[in-house]
Coordinates of C-alpha atoms in Angstrom, one line a residue:
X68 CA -4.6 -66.0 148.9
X69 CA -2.4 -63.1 147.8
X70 CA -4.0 -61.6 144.8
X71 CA -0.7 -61.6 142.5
X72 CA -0.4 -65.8 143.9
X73 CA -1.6 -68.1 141.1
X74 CA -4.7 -69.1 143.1
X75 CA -5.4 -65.4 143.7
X76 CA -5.0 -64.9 139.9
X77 CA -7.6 -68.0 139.4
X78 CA -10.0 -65.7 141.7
X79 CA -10.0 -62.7 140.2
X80 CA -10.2 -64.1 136.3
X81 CA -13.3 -66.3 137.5
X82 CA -14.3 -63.0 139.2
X83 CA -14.0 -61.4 135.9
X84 CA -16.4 -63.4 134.1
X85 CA -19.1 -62.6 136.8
X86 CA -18.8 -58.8 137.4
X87 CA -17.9 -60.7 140.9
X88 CA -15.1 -60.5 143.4
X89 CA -12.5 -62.8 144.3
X90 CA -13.9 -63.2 147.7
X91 CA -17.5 -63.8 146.2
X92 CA -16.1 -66.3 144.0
X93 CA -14.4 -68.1 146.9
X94 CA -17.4 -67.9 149.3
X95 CA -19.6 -69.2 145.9
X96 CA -17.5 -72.6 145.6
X97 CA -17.4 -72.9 149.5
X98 CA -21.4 -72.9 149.2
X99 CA -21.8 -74.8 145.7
X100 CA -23.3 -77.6 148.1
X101 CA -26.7 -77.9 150.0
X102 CA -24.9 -79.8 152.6
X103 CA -21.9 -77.7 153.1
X104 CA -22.1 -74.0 154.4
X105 CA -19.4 -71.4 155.4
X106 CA -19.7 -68.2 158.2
X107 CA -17.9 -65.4 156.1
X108 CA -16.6 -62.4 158.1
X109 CA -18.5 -59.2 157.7
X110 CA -17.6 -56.0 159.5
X111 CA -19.4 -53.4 157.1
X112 CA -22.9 -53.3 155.7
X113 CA -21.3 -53.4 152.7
X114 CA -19.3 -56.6 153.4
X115 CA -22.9 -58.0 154.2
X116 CA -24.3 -57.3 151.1
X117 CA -21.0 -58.2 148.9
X118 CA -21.3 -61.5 151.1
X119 CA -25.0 -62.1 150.0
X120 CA -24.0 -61.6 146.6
X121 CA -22.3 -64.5 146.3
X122 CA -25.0 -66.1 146.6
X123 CA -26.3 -65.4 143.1
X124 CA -22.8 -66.7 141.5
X125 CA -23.6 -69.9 139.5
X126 CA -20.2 -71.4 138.8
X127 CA -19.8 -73.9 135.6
X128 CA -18.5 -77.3 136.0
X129 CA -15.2 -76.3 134.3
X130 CA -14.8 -73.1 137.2
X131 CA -15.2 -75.6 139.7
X132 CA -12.9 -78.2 138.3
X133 CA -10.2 -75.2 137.8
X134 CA -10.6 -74.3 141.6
X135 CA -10.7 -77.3 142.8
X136 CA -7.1 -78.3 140.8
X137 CA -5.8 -75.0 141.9
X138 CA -6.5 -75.3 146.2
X139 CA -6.8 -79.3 146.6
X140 CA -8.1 -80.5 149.8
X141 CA -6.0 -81.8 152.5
X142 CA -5.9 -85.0 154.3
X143 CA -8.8 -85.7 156.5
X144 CA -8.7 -84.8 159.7
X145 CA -10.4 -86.3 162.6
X146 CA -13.2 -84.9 164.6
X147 CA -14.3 -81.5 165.0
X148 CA -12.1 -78.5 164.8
X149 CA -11.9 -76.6 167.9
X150 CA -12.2 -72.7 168.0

């Protein structure tokens, strides 16, 4: 999202409280599950590493709850996407 949106505003204050980015925030809730997993893009070594990081994030249940609230999930979908 747009970092002056209200989601991207969510980001960046949740970033705040971690020393951590919106984009590591985002890619930390993506990967809060064993079972779920996400292939972020990264062009730089630096993107690798910022990537990585996100790794280390431990979101609280209230974080989670706010993100959740804030991007809802849509209607299921059938099948797998295609690429």
């Amino acid at each position: 999202p747009s970092a002056r949106s209200p989601r991207g505003l969510l980001l960046a204050e949740i970033g705040a409280s971690h020393e951590a980015s919106p984009f590591q925030i985002a890619l930390a809730f993506l990967c809060r599950r064993r079972t779920q997993f996400a292939i972020p893009k990264s062009s730089t070594g630096a993107h690798v590493e910022d990537n990585a990081a996100a790794g280390n994030l431990a979101l609280t249940d209230a974080e989670i709850e706010r993100i959740d609230a804030t991007f809802p999930l849509g209607r299921p979908r059938g099948g797998v996407p295609m690429i």
